[in-house]
Structures are given as C-alpha cells and as structure tokens.
Coordinates of C-alpha atoms in Angstrom, one line a residue:
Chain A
X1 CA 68.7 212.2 -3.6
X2 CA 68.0 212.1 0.2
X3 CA 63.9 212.7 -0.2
X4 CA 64.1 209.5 -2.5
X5 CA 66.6 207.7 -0.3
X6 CA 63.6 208.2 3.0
X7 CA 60.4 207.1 0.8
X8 CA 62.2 204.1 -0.4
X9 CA 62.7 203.2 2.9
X10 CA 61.3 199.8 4.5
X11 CA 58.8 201.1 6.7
X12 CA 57.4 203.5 3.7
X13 CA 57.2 200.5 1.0
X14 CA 55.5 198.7 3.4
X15 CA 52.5 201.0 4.4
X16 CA 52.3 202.9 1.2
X17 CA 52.8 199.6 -1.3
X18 CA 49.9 199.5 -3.6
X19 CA 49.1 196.4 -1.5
X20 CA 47.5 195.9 1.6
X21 CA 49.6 193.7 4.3
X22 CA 48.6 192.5 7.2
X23 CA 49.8 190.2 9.6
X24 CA 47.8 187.8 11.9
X25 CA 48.5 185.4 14.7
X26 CA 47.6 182.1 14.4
X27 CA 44.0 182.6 15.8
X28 CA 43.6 185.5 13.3
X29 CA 44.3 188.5 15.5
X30 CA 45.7 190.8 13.4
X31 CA 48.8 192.5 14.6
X32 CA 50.0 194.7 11.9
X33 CA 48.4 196.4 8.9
X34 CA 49.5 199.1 6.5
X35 CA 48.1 202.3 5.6
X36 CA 46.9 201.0 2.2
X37 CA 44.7 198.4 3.5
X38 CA 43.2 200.5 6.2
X39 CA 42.8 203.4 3.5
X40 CA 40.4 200.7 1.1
X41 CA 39.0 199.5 4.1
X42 CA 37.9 202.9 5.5
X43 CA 39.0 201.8 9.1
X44 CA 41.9 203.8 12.1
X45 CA 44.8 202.0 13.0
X46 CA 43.6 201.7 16.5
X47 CA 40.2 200.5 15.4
X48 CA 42.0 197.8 13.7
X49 CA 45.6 196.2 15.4
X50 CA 45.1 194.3 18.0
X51 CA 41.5 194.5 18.2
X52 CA 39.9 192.7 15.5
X53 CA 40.8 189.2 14.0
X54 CA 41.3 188.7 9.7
X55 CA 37.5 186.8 10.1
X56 CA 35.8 189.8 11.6
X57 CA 36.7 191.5 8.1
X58 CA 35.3 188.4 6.5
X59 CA 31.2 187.9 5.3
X60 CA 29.9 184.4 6.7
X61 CA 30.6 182.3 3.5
X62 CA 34.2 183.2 3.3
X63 CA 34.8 183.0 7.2
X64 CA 33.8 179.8 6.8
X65 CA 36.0 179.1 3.7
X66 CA 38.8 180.6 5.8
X67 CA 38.0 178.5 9.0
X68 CA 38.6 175.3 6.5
X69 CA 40.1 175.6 3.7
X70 CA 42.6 178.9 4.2
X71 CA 43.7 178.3 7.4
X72 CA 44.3 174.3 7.2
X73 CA 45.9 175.0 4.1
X74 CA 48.6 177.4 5.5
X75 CA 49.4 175.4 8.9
X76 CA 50.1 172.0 6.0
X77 CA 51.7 174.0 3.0
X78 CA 53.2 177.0 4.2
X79 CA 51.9 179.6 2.0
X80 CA 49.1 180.1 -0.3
X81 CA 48.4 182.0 -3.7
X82 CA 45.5 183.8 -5.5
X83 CA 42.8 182.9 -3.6
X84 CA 40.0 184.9 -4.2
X85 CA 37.4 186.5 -1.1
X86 CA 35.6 189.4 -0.4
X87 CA 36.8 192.1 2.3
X88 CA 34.1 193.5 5.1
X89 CA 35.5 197.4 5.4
X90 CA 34.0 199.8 7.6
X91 CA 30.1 200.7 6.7
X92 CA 29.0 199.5 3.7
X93 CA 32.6 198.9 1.8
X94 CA 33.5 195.5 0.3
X95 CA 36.3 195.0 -0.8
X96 CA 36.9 191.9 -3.4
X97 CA 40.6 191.1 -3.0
X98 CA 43.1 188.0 -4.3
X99 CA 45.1 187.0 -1.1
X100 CA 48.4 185.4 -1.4
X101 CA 50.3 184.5 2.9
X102 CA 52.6 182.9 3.9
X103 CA 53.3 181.5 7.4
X104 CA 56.1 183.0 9.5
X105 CA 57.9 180.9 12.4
X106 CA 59.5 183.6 15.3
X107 CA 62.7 181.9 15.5
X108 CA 62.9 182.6 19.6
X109 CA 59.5 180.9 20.6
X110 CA 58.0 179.0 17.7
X111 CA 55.5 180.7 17.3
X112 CA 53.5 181.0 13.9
X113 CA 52.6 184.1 12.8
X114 CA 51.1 184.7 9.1
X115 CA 51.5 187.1 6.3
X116 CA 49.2 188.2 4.1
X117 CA 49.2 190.6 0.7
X118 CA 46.0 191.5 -0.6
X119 CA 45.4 192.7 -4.0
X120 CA 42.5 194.9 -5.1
X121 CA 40.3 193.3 -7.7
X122 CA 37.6 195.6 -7.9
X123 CA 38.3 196.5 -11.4
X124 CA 39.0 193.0 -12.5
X125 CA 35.5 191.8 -10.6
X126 CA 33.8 194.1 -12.8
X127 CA 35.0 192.6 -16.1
X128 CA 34.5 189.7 -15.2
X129 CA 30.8 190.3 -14.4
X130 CA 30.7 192.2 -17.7
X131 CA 32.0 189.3 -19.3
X132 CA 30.0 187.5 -17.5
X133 CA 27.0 188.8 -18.6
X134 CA 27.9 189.0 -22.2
X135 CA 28.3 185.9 -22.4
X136 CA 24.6 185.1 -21.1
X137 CA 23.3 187.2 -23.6
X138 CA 25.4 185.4 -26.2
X139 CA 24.3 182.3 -24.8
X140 CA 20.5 183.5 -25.2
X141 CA 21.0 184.5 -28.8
X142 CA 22.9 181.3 -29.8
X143 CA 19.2 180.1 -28.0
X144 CA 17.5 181.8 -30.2
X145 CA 19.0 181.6 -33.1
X146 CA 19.0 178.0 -33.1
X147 CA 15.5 178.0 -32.2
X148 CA 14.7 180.5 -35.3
X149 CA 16.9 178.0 -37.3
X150 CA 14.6 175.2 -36.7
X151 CA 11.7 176.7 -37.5
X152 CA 13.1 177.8 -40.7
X153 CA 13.9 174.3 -41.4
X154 CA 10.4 173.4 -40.4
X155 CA 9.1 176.1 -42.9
X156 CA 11.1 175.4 -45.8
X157 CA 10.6 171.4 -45.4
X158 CA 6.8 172.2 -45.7
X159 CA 7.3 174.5 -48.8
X160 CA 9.3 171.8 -50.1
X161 CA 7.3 169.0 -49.4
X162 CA 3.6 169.8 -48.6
X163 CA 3.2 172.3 -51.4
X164 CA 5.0 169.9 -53.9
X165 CA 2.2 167.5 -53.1
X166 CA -0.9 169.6 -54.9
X167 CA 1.5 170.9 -57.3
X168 CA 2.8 167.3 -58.7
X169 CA -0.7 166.8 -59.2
X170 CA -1.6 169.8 -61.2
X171 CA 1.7 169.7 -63.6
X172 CA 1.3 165.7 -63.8
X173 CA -2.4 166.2 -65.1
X174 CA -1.9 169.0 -66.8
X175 CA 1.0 167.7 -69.0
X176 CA -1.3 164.3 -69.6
X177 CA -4.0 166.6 -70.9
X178 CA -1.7 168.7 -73.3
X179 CA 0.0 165.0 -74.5
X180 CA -3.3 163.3 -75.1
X181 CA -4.9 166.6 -76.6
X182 CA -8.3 165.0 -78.5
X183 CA -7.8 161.3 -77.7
X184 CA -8.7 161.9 -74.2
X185 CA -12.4 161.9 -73.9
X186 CA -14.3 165.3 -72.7
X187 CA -15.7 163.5 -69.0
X188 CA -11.7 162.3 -68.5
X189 CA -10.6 165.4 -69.1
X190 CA -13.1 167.7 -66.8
X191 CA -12.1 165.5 -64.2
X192 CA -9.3 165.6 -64.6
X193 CA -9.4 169.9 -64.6
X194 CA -11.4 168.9 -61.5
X195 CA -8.9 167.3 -59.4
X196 CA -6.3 170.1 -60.9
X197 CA -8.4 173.3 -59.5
X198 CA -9.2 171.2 -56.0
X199 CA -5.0 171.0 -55.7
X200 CA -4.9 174.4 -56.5
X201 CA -7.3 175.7 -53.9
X202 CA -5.7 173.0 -51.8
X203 CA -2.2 175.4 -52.2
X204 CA -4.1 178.7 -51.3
X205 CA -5.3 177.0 -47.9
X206 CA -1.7 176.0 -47.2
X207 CA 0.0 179.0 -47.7
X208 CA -2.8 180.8 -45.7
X209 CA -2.0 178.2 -43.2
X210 CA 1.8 178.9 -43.3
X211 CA 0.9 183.2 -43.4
X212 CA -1.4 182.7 -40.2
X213 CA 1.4 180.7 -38.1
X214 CA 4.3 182.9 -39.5
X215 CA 2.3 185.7 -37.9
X216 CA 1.8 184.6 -34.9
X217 CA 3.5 186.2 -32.0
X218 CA 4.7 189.0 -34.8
X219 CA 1.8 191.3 -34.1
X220 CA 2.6 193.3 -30.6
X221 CA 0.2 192.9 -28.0
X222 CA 0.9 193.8 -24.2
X223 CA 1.2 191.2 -21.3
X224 CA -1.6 191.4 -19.2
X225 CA -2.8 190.5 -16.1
X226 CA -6.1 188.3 -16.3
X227 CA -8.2 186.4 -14.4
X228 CA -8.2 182.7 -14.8
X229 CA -11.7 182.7 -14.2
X230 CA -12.5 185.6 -17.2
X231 CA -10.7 183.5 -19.3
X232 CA -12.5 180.1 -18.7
X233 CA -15.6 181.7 -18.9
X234 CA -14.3 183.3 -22.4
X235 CA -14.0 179.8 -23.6
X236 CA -17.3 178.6 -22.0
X237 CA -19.7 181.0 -23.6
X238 CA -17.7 179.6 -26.9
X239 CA -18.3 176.2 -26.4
X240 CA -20.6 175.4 -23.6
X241 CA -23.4 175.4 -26.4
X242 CA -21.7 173.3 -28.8
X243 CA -20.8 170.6 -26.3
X244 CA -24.4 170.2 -24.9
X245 CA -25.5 169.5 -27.9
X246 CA -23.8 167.0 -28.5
X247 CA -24.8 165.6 -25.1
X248 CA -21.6 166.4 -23.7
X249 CA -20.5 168.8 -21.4
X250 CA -17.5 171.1 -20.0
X251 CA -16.0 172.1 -16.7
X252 CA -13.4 174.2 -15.4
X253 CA -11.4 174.1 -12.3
X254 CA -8.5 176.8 -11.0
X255 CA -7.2 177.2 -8.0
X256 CA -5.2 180.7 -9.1
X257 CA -6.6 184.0 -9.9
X258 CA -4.4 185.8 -11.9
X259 CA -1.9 185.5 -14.6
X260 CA 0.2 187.2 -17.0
X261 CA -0.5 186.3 -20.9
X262 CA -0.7 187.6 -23.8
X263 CA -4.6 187.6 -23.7
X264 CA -6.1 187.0 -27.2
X265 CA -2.5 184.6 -28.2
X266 CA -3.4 182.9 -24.7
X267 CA -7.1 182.3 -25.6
X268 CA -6.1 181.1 -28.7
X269 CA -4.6 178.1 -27.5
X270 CA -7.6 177.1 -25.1
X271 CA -9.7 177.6 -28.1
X272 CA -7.4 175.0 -30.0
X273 CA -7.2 172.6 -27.7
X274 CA -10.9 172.2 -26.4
X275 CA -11.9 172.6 -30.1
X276 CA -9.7 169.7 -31.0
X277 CA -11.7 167.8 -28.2
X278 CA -14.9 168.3 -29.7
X279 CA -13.4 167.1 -33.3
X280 CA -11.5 164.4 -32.6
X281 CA -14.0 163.4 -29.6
X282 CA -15.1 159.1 -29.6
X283 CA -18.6 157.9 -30.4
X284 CA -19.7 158.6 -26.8
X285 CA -20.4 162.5 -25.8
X286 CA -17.6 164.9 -25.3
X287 CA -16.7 165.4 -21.4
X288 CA -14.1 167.6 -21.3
X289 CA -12.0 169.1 -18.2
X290 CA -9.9 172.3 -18.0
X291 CA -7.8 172.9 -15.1
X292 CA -5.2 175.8 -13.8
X293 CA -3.0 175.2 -10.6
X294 CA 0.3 176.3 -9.4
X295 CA 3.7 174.6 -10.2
X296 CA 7.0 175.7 -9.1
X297 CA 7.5 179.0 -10.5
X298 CA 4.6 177.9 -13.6
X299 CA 1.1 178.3 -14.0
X300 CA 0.4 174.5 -15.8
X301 CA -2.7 174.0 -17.5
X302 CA -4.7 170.6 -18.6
X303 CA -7.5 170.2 -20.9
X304 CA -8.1 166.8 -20.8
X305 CA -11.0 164.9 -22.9
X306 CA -12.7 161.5 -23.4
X307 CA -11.9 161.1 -27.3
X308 CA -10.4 158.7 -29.6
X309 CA -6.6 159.7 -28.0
X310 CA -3.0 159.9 -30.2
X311 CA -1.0 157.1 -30.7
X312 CA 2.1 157.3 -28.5
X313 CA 4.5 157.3 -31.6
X314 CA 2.9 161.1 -32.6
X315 CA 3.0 162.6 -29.5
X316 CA 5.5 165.2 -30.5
X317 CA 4.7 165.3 -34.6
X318 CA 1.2 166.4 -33.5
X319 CA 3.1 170.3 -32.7
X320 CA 4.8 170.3 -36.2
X321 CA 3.2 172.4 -38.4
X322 CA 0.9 170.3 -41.0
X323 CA 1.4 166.8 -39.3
X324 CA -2.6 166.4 -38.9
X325 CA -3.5 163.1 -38.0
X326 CA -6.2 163.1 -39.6
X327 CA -6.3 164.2 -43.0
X328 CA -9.1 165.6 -44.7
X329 CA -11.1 166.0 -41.3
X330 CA -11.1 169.6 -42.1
X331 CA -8.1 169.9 -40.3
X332 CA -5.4 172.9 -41.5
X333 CA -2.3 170.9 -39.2
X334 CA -1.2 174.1 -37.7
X335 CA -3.8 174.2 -34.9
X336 CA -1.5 172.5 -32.1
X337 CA 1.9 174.0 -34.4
X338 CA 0.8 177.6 -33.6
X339 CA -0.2 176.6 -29.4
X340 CA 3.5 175.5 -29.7
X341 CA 4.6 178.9 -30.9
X342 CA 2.0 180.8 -28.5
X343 CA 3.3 178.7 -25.4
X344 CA 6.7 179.1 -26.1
X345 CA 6.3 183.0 -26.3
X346 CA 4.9 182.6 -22.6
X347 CA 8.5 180.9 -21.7
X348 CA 6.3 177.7 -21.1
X349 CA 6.3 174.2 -22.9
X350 CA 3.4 172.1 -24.0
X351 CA 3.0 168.2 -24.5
X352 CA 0.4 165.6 -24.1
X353 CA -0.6 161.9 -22.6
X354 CA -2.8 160.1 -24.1
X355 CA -4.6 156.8 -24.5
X356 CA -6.2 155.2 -27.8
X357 CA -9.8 155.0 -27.1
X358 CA -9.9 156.9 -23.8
X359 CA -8.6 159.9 -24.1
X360 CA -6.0 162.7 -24.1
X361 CA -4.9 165.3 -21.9
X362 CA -2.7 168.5 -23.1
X363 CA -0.6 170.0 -20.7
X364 CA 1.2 173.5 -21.0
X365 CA 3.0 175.9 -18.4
X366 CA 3.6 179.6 -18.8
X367 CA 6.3 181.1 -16.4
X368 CA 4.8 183.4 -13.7
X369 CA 7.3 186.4 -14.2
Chain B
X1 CA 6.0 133.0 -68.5
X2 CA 4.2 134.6 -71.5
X3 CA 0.8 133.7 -69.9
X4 CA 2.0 135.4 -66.6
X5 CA 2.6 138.5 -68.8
X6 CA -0.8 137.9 -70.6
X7 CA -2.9 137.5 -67.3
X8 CA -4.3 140.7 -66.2
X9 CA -2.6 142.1 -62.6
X10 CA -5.1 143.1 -60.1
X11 CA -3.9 145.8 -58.3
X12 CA -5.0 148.1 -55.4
X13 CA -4.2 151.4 -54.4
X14 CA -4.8 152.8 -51.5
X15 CA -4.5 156.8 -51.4
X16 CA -6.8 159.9 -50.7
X17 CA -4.9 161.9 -52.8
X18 CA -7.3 162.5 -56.1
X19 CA -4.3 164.2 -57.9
X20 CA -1.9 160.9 -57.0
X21 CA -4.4 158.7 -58.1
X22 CA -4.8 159.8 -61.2
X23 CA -1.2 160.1 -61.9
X24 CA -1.1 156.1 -60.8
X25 CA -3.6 155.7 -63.0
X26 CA -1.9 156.9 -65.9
X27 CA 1.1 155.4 -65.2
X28 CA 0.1 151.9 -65.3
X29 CA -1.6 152.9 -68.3
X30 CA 1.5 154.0 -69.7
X31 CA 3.4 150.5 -68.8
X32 CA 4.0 147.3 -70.6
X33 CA 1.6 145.5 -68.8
X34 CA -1.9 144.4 -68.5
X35 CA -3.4 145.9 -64.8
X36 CA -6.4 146.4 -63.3
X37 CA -6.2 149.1 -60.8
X38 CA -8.9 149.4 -58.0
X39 CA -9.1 152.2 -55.8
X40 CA -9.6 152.5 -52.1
X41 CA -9.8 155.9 -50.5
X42 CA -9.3 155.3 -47.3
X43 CA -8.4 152.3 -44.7
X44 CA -12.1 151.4 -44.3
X45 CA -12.7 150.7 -47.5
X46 CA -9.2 149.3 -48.0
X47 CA -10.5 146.3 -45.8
X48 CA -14.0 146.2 -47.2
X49 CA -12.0 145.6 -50.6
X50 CA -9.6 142.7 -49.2
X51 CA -12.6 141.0 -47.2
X52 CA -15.2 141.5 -50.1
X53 CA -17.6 143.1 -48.5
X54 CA -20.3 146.0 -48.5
X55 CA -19.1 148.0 -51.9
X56 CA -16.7 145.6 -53.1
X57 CA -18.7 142.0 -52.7
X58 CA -16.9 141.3 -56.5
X59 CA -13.7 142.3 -55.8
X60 CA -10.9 140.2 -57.1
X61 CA -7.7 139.6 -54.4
X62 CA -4.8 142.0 -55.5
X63 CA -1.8 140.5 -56.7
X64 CA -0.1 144.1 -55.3
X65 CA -1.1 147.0 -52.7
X66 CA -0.2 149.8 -53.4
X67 CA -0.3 151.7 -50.0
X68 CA -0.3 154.9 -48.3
X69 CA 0.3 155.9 -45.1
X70 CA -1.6 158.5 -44.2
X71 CA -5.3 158.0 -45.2
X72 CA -8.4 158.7 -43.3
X73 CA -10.3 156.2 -40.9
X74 CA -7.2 153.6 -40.5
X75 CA -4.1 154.5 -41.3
X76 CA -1.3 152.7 -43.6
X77 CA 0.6 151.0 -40.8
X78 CA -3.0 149.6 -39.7
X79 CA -3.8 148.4 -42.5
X80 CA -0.5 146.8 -43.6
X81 CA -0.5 145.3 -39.8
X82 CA -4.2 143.5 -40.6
X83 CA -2.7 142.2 -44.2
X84 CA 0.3 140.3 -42.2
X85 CA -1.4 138.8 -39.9
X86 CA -4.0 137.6 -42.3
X87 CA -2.8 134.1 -43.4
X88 CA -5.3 134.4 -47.0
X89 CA -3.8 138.4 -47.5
X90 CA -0.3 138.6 -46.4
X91 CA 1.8 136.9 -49.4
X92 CA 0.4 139.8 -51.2
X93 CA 3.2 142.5 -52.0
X94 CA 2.3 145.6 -50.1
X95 CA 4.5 148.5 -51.1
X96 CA 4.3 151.3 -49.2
X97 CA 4.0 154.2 -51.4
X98 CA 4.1 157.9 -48.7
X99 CA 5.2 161.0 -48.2
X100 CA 6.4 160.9 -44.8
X101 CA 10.5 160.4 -44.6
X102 CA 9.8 160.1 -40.6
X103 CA 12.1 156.9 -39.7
X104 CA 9.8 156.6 -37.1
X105 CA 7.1 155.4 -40.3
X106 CA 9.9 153.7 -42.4
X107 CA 10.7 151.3 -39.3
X108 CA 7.0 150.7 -38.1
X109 CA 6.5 149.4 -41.9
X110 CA 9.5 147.4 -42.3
X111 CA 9.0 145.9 -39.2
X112 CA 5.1 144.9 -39.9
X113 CA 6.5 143.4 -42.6
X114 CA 5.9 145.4 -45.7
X115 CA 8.0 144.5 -48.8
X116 CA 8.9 148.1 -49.8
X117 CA 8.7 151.4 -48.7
X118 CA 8.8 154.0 -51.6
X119 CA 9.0 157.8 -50.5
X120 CA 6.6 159.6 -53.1
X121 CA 8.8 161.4 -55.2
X122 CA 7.9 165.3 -55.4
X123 CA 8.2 165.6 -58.9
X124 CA 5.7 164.5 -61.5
X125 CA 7.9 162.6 -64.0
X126 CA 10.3 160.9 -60.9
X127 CA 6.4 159.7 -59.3
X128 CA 5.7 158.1 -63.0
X129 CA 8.5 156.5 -63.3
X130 CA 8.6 155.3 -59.7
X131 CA 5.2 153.7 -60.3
X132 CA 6.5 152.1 -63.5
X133 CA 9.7 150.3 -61.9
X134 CA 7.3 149.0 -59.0
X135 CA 5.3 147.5 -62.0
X136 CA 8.1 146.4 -63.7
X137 CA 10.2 144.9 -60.0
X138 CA 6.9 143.3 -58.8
X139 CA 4.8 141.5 -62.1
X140 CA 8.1 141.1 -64.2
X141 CA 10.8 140.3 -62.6
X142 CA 9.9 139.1 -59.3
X143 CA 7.9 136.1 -59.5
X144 CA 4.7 136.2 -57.1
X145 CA 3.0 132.9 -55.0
X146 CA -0.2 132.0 -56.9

C-alpha cells in the first residue's frame, strides 16, 4: 500500500504522466519540464530549464505560428486546445505533438506564467498520412475510371451509331431485293448488290479503325529518352519529299534536346498531324512549321500549317474518334482520336487554333518527368 | 387540291451515302405520291442544282431539300445558310435529314433557318417510314408557296 501511495504522488504524476508538461514564462523561457517530455525529446534537464525558450524547440514555420497566433491567443483567451505543431528534439528527433496551455497568474506579483501539455501524435500523424495517401490513390482511380468510362461511351456510341450506318444500308437493300424478287430489273439489282458490298467493306475498315485505336497504348513499350532533333529528322526524311513536290516545304525548330516518350507512340502523332497538313492543305503549297520549346514543367509542341483550317465549332469533335470533317477524303476519323490517346499516355493534353482559309496550328504538351 | 396531289413534286436530296440514297429512293417510291427525286452528292453540286448550272442547266427548282449535314466540299449548314439568304431558294422546305445528334448541329440549323431537323433513324424500316411522313407532312398536309 505505501509503494503505491509514493508513485501516485504529485511530483511522480507529473514527470512520469504519459504527457509531456512544461511551463514557460511569458517570453517563452521554459522553467519546468517533466521527464516525459525530455525522454521524447532526447534532451538533460540542465540542457533544457532555464536555458532554452518553447520557440527554440520550434522549426521556423511554427515559431512563427507561435509568435502570432499561439501566443496572442493565450494572453486574450486564457487557454488554448488541440493545436497541432511539430517538436525540434535533440539531433534529428521531431516530435509532432497536439498542445493544449493555459495561462497561469502568480497571485503575489502578477505575473503570467503558461502551462502546456503536449500529446504525442506520432502514431496518429502516420494514419493520417496513410489515409492521406489512400485517398490520393482513390482519387487517381475514380480519375481513371471515369476517364475509362468515357471512352467506353465513346466506343459503344460509335458501334451503335457509325456501324448502324453501312448496316441499315445493306439490310434496307437487301430486304427490297428479296420483296421485289423478278420485278426488279437485273442493272437495279447489281447496283443495288453494289452499293451493299461497298457498306460492307465500309464495316471492315471501321472496325479495323476501332481495333487499331483500342490498341493503342495497350502494347508495352519503354519510355525513352530521345533527341528532339532524331525525331524531327524521323519525320523529315518521311515527308520532306512529299512536301517538295508539291512545291511546298517543311521546317523544324527546338530549343530542347532531350525528352522522354514513348518513341514509336510519340512519332505517331507528329506523323498524324503533319500528314493531316499535307491532306487538308489550301490550293496554295503546303508550308508547314514544327516547333519544340520548354513550358513550365511541359515540353509543348506546334505543328502549324497554311491549309484550309477547322471551323471553330469542331475544334474539340475533331479528337473524337470518327468525327472526320471530311468524309470520304480517305480519311479513317481516328487519326487525331488516337494523338488524343497517345498524348494523354504522356500526361500531356492536345488542342488546336485555327482559322478558315489560313491555317491551323496543333498544340500538345507531354510532362517532363 | 386534287391537282396539287396530281402535279409531280420535285425533290432534292442531298446525301453521299449510296446506301441512304437508295433507301430514299425506294421510299418515295413506295409513297402515295407522285415525286421526282434528284440527287446531289455533295454541297458543290447541291448549288450547281439550285443555280442550274454546269451538270444540272435543266434542272427544275425543288419543291423540298432533303439535306445532309455532313457531305463533302460544303457541308449541310453551308448550304442550308446560301438557301436562306437566297430570296428565289429559301421558301423552299429544307429538312435536315443527319446523323449527327450534336446540339451544337441541331441549333446551327434551326437557327439558319431550316424547317426540320430529322436525326436519321438507325434502323431500316424507322428511316422508311421517316422518309414517308416527311412526304406525307410536307406535299399533303402542309400547303407550300407556289
């Protein structure tokens, strides 16, 4: 009964709590501190009382914080509760900690002095980062997930719609063959079979369309680093020949050496674009520009030509997948659909300006790490 | 009335679709009603018919369009825009007869003044019969200016 009687004594609950105290004066000095607190803070007694204020065992940002907000605080309310700071200990220790005080008045002199409790949160920090983090992740995959949505939309509206198209025609012509049997005369009816086997082979290139841009990004290739100038010249010896002959003509212009693509995805998308240029170019020759230069934390690209240009109200159908302007100008409507996809696999974004009968200019960024 | 109904309707569709315009075809074939259709491929000859020129000197004015939006050279909305401002073409009907659902379309149309915008129906037999109650809205009940 005695041994319990001395460690529930005052003095003992007060250094051995499984709280740190301390007490400061009213310019911080601390004048007390129990065992606890000097135990997490790795520090001696001596090192401590008396010698070193509450801010010295404060980083700058909450000295600061404590210098304005704590302190102020205190001297108009009396006491404060769960506010949350980081402890300097000795070394290397930090120490993050909830602090409730409360401001004592020495009856004799009137002096302040100010009480503190300090409860470890080290565990509690750790959640929360955890949390934290999970919930970033989650936030990602909601991301994603919507993003993956979309495109499923995208995909089935096009099954829906675009393949309906060519297959309306051959069940509509069909059925008016088999209904008219002999009274429809032999020319009428091959071409109508005509017309029938064109919207069938019009079916095969769609769904080859739709295979090529599901597979994009799908097949693993590394990131690389490349230089801008192997690339360009990649697309040169492609198109340099072309261009010429049509009396046009193609420069490039970089002022970085070296990024990080997915090569043959990245080349695909210059090869889009500047080929787009030379098809949709104006009655005058081709000139077309490609540029690379350095934006906050992006490499952004241009190609930029002198052709018939988009109207503003397509500026963003253009990168849905089989929203060609121009129908039957060869044109499979996933060209720009699959930079979109290759772009967007480079954590970039692409879009466009553009004026009827001058020209248009595609931009895109891919992030530098 | 019953020499309204006796008169033949000129009509012209404008569509690149081979399949659709053969389905047209049939259609106003199939209805109650005596049509010529004429066909334009795309926007440039689209305007060559309403201006009677190059291939179509002997064209006859429409007393319908039938139009689509997307077609090669100019597009739907630029060729409904050129019939509206055109005081001898725009009392003609022009129905707009797409694919596209885009409100972005559906608004640029309406607002250049077209008198209907039909979205192409996906199925054969709903496409038929849309064709049919445009013939049956537009030379029947609806009476036309001269």
């Amino acid at each position: 009964m005695k041994t319990k009687l001395i460690i529930e004594d005052a003095e003992d609950l007060y250094q051995n709590a499984p709280f740190g105290y301390l007490t400061v004066q009213s310019d911080g000095l601390i004048i007390n501190i129990n065992s606890t607190l000097l135990h997490w803070l790795g520090y001696e007694r001596q090192e401590i009382e008396f010698q070193k204020s509450f801010q010295d065992l404060l980083i700058m940002g909450d000295k600061i914080y404590y210098e304005t907000h704590i302190m102020p605080m205190l001297l108009v309310q009396n006491e404060i509760a769960e506010i949350n700071i980081q402890l300097k200990g000795k070394g290397l220790i930090r120490l993050p900690v909830l602090i409730n005080a409360k401001r004592i008045v020495d009856s004799t002199n009137q002096e302040s002095f100010f009480r503190f409790s300090l409860l470890d949160i080290t565990q509690r920090r750790k959640y929360e980062l955890e949390l934290m983090k999970a919930r970033k992740e989650a936030e990602t995959t909601v991301q994603q997930l919507k993003e993956i949505k979309q495109d499923l939309e995208q995909f089935a509206y096009v099954v829906a719609h675009d393949l309906k198209t060519p297959l309306r025609s051959i069940k509509g012509l069909l059925s008016i063959i088999k209904n008219k049997g002999d009274k429809m005369d032999n020319t009428k009816k091959q071409e109508y079979f005509n017309v029938v086997i064109n919207a069938a082979d019009d079916m095969y290139k769609l769904i080859d369309s739709l295979l090529e841009y599901a597979r994009t990004g799908s097949v693993q290739e590394e990131m690389q680093e490349v230089t801008v100038s192997g690339i360009f010249k990649t697309q040169l010896n492609f198109f340099e020949q072309e261009i010429k002959k049509l009396g046009g003509q193609i420069e490039t212009h970089s002022t970085i050496k070296y990024i990080t693509v997915y090569p043959v995805l990245f080349q695909q998308v210059l090869m889009n674009l500047i080929s787009n240029a030379i098809k949709y170019r104006s009655e005058t020759p081709p000139i077309i520009q490609v540029t690379c230069k350095d934006q906050k934390g992006y490499t952004l690209f241009s190609v930029t030509d002198n052709g018939m240009g988009i109207p503003t109200d397509r500026f963003e159908a253009v990168f849905k997948l089989f929203r060609s302007l121009n129908p039957n100008n060869d044109s499979n409507g996933i060209g720009l659909a699959i930079c979109k996809k290759i772009i967007e696999l480079h954590g970039g974004t692409i879009w466009l300006e553009s004026e009827i009968g001058k020209g248009t200019t595609f931009y895109f960024t891919i992030r530098k790490d | 009335m019953k020499e309204e109904i006796l008169k033949t309707a000129q009509i012209l569709l404008v569509e690149d679709n081979e399949g659709d315009i053969l389905l047209t075809l049939e259609a106003f074939e199939e209805g109650k009603f005596k049509t010529k259709v004429s066909v334009a491929r795309n926007g440039r000859e689209a305007l060559d018919f309403l201006y009677k020129r190059a291939a179509f000197i002997d064209a006859q004015k429409p007393d319908l369009i039938l139009l689509d939006i997307n077609i090669p050279i100019f597009n739907g909305h630029e060729i409904l825009e050129e019939i509206k401002k055109e005081n001898t073409l725009k009392k003609i009907p022009v129905i707009i007869l797409s694919t596209s659902s885009n409100e972005k379309d559906i608004e640029r149309a309406y607002n250049n003044h077209c008198n209907s915008y039909i979205k192409k129906p996906l199925e054969m037999e709903e496409f038929i019969n849309a064709v049919l109650k445009i013939e049956e809205f537009w030379l029947q009940l609806t009476t036309l200016a001269k």
